[in-house]
CSV table of C-alpha atoms and ligand atoms in Angstrom, one decimal:
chain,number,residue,atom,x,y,z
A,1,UNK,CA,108.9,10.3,98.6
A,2,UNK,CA,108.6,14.0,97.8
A,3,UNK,CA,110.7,16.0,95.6
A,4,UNK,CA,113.3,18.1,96.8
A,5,UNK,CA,116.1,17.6,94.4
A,6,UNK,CA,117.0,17.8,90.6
A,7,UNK,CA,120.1,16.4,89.6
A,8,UNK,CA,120.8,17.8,85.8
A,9,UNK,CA,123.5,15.7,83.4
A,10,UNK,CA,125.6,17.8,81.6
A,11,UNK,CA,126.2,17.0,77.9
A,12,UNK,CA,123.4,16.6,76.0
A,13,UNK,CA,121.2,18.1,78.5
A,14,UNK,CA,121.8,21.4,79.7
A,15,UNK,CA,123.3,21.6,76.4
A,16,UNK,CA,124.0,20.3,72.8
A,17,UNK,CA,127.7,19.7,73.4
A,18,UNK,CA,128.7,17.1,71.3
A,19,UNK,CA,129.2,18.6,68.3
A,20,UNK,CA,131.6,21.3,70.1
A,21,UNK,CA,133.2,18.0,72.5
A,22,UNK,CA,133.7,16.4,68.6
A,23,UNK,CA,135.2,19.2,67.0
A,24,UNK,CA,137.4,19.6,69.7
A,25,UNK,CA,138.7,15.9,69.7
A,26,UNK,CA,139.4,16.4,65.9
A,27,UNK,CA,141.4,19.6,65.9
A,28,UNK,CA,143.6,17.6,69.0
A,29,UNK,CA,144.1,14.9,66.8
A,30,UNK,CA,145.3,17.8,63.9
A,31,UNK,CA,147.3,19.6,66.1
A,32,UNK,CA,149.2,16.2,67.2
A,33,UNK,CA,149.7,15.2,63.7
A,34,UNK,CA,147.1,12.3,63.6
A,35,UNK,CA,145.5,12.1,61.3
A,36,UNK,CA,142.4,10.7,62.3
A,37,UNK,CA,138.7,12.3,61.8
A,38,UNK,CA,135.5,11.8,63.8
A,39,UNK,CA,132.8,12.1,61.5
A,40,UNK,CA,129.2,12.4,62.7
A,41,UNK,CA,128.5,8.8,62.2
A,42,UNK,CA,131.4,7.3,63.8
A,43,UNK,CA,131.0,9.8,67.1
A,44,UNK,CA,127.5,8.4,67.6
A,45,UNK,CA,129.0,4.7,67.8
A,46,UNK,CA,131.6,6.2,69.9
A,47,UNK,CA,129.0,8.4,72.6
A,48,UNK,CA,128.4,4.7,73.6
A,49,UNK,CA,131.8,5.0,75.3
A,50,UNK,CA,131.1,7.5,78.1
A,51,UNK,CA,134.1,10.0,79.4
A,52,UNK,CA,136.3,11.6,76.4
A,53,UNK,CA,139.6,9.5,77.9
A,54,UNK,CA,137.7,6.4,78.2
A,55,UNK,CA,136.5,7.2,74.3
A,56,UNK,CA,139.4,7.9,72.8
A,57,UNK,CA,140.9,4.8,74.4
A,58,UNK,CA,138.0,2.4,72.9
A,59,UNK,CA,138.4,4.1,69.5
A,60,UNK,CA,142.2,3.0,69.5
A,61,UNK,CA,141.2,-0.2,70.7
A,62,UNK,CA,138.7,-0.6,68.1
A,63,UNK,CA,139.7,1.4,65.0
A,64,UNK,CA,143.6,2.2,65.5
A,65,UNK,CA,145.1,-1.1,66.7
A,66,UNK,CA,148.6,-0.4,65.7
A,67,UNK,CA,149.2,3.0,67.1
A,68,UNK,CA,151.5,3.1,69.9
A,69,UNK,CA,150.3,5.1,71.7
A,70,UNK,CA,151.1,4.8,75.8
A,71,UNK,CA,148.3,6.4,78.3
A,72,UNK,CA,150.1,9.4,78.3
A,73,UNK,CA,149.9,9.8,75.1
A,74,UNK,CA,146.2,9.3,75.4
A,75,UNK,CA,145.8,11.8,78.9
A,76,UNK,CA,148.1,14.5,76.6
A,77,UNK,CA,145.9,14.4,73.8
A,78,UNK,CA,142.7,14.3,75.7
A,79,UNK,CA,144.2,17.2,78.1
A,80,UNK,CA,144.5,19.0,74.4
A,81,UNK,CA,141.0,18.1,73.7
A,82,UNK,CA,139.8,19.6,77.0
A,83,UNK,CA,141.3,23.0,76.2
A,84,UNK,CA,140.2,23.7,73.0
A,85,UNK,CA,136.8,22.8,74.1
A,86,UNK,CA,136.7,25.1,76.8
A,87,UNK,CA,138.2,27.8,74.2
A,88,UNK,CA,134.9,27.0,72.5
A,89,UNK,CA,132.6,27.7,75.6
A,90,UNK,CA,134.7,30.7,76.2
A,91,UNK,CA,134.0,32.3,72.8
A,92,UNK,CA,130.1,31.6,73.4
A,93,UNK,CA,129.5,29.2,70.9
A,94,UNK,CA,127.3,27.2,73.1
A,95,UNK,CA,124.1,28.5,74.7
A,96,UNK,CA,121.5,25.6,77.0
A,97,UNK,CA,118.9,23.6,75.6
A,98,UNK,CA,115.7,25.3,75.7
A,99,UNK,CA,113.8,25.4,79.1
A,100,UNK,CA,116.7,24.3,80.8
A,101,UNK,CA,117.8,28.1,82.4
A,102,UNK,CA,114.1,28.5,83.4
A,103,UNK,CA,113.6,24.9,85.3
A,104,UNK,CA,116.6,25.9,87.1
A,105,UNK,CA,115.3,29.6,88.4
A,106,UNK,CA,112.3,27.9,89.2
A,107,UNK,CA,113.4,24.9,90.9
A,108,UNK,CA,115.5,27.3,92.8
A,109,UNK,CA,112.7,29.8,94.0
A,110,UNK,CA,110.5,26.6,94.6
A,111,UNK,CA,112.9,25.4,97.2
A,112,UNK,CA,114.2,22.9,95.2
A,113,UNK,CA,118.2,21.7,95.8
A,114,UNK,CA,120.0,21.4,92.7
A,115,UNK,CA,123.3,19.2,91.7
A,116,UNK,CA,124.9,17.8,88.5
A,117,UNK,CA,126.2,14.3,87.8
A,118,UNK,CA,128.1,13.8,84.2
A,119,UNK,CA,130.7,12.2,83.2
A,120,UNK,CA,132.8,14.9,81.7
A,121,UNK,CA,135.7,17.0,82.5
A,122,UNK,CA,135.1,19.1,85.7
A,123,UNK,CA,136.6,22.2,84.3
A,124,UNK,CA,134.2,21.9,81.2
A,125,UNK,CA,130.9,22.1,84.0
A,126,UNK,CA,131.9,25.1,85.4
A,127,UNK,CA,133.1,26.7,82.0
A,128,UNK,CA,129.7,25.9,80.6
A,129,UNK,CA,127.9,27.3,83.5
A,130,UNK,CA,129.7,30.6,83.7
A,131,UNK,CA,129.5,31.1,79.6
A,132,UNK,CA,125.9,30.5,80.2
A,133,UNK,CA,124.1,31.5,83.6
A,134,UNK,CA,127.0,33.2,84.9
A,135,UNK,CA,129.9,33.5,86.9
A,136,UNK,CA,127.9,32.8,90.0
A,137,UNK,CA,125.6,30.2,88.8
A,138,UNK,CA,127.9,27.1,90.0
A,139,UNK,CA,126.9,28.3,93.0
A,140,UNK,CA,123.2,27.1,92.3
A,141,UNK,CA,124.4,23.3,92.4
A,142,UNK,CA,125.6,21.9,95.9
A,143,UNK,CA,127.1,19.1,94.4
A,144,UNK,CA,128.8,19.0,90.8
A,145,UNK,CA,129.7,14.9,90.5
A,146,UNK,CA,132.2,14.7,87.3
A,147,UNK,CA,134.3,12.6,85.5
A,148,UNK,CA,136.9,13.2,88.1
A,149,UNK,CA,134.8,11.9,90.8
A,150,UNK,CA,133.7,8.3,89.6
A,151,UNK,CA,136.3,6.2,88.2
A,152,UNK,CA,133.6,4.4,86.4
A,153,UNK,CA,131.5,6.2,83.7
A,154,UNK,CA,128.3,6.1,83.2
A,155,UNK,CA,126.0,3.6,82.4
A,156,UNK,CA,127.9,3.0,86.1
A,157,UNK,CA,125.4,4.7,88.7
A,158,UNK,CA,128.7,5.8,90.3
A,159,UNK,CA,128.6,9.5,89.5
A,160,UNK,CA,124.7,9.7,91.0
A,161,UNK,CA,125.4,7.6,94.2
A,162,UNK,CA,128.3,9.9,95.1
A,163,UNK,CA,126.2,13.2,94.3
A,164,UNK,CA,123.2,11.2,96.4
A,165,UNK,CA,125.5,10.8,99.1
A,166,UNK,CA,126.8,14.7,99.2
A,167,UNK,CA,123.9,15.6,99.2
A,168,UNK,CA,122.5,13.3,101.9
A,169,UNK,CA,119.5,12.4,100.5
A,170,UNK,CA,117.6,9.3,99.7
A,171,UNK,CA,117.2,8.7,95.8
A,172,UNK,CA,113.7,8.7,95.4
A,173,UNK,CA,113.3,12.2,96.7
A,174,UNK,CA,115.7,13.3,93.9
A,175,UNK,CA,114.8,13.5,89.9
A,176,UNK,CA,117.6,13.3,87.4
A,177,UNK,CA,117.1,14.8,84.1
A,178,UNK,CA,119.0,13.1,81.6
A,179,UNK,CA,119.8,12.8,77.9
A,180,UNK,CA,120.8,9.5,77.1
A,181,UNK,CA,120.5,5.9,77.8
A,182,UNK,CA,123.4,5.3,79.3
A,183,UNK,CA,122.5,8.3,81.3
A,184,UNK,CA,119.1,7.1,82.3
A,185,UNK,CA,120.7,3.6,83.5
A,186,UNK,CA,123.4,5.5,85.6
A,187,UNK,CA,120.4,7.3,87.6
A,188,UNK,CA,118.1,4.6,87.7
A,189,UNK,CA,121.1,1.8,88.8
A,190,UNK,CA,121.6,4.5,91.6
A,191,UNK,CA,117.6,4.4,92.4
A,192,UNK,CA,116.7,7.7,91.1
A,193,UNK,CA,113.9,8.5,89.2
A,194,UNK,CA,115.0,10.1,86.0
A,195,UNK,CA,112.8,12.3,83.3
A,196,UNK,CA,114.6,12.1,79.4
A,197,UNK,CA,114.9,15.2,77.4
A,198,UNK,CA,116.7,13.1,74.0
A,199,UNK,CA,118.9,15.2,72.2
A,200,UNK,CA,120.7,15.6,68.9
A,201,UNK,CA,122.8,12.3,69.4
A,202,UNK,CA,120.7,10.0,71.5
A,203,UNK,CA,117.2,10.7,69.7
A,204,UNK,CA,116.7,7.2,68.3
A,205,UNK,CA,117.3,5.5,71.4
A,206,UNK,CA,115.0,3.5,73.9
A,207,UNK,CA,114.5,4.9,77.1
A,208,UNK,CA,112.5,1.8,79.2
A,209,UNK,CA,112.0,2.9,82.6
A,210,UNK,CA,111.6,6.9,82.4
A,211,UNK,CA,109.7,8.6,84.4
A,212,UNK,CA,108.6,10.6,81.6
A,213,UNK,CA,110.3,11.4,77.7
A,214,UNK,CA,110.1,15.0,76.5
A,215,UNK,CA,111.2,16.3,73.7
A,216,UNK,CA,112.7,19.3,75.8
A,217,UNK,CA,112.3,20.8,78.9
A,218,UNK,CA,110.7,24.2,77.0
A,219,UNK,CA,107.0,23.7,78.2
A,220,UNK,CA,108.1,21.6,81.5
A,221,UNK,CA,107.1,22.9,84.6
A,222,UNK,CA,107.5,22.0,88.0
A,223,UNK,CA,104.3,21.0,88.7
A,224,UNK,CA,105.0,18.1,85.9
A,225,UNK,CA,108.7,17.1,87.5
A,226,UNK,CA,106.5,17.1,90.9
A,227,UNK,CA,103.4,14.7,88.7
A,228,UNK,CA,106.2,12.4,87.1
A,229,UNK,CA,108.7,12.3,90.0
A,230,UNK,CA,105.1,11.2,92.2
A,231,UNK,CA,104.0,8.2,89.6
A,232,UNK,CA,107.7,6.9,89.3
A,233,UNK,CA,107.8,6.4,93.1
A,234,UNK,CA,104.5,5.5,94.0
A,235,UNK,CA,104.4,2.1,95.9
A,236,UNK,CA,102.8,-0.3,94.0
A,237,UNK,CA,99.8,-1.5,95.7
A,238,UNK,CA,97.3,-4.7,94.8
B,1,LIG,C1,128.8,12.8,78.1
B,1,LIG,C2,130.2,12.4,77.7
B,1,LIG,C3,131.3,13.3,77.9
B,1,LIG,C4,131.8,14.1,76.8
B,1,LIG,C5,133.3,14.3,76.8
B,1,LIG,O1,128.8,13.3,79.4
B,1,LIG,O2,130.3,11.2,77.4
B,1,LIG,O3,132.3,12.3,78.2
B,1,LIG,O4,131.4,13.6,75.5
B,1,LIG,O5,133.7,14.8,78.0
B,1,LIG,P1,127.4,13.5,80.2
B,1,LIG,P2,135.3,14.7,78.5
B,1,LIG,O6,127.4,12.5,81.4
B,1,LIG,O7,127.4,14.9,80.7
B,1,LIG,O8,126.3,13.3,79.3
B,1,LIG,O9,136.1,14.6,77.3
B,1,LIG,O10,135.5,15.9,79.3
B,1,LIG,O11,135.4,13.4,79.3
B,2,LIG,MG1,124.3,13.3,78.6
């Protein structure tokens, strides 16, 4: 049960994204002459719905009951939604949560693997990452699990066992860092011990079963990941 592998979520962890992701859904909804708005408060109901497709369909569900809208409709808008947030990474307006391009470079030198499990658009990961680290720095992850590849969203451990599996390791040599608590029950379904950085959206929420809760990963070193990773998957003994 060493460490040899951080597995980093995506939205809300290597970056404050939501804000851009609702923004984006808004301005789809404008440009298809809806006109609904997310507002702050109804977005943080909605984050409980992981995946933007899988969102926008609960939110019809939920709150729009007599639009007809077909799944189409619903992939067209959210394929809308997708672009314009991308346009948004493009034009820099989102840099990484603090800490988070450091951990990396060291994880890296440290011998560390590194991989990415979220539940959002493909396209948007490797957009992010480019804008950010780099056009190389996808390179750094062997294995980029996203929406595409887990039919289920997170709090389903899909996306972790299929990055586990890529990578060929056993869970408890790997550490997720995560945001949220649907995040933290996606890793920890899938065995992994998982260290919570809350962030803008997911602040008030309980996170039983951490290996550790930081506020962000700014004074985290490895030598902490290594400490926490070692107590979460210490046998218990009598
Ligand atoms: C958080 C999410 C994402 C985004 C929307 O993902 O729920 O679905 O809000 O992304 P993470 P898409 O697992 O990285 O925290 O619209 O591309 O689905
Ligand atoms: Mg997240």
């Amino acid at each position: 049960m060493t460490l040899r592998a951080i597995i980093f979520d995506v939205d809300g962890t290597l970056a404050e994204t939501e804000e851009a992701h609702r923004h984006a859904f808004n301005e789809a909804f404008r440009d298809a002459g809806l006109d609904w708005r997310w507002d702050r408060d109804l977005y943080a109901e909605l984050l409980a719905v992981a995946g933007g497709r899988e969102r926008l369909r609960h939110y019809i569900a939920r709150h729009r009951p007599d639009a007809n809208l077909q799944e189409s409709d619903i992939a067209r808008l959210h394929h809308a939604k997708t672009a314009i947030y991308q346009g948004f990474i493009t034009e820099g307006r989102i840099e990484l949560r603090p800490g988070v391009e450091q951990i990396l470079r060291t994880a890296r030198k440290g011998g560390l693997r590194l991989a990415i499990a979220t539940t959002t658009t493909r396209g948007n990961v490797l957009g992010l990452l480019a804008a950010t680290l780099g056009t190389d720095s996808a390179r750094w992850f062997e294995v980029i699990g996203a929406g595409e590849d887990s039919p289920a969203k997170k709090p389903d451990p899909g996306v972790y066992r299929h990055v586990v599996a890529a990578l060929d390791m056993a869970p408890f040599d790997c550490l997720a860092i995560e945001d949220s608590a649907i995040g933290l029950a996606a890793a920890s379904g899938a065995g992994i011990p998982t260290l919570v950085a809350p962030s803008v959206y997911t602040r008030g929420e309980t996170f039983t079963g951490a290996a550790a809760v930081v506020e962000d990963l700014a004074a985290v070193t490895l030598a902490d990941l290594r400490r926490w990773h070692a107590a979460a998957t210490r046998p218990v003994t009598a």
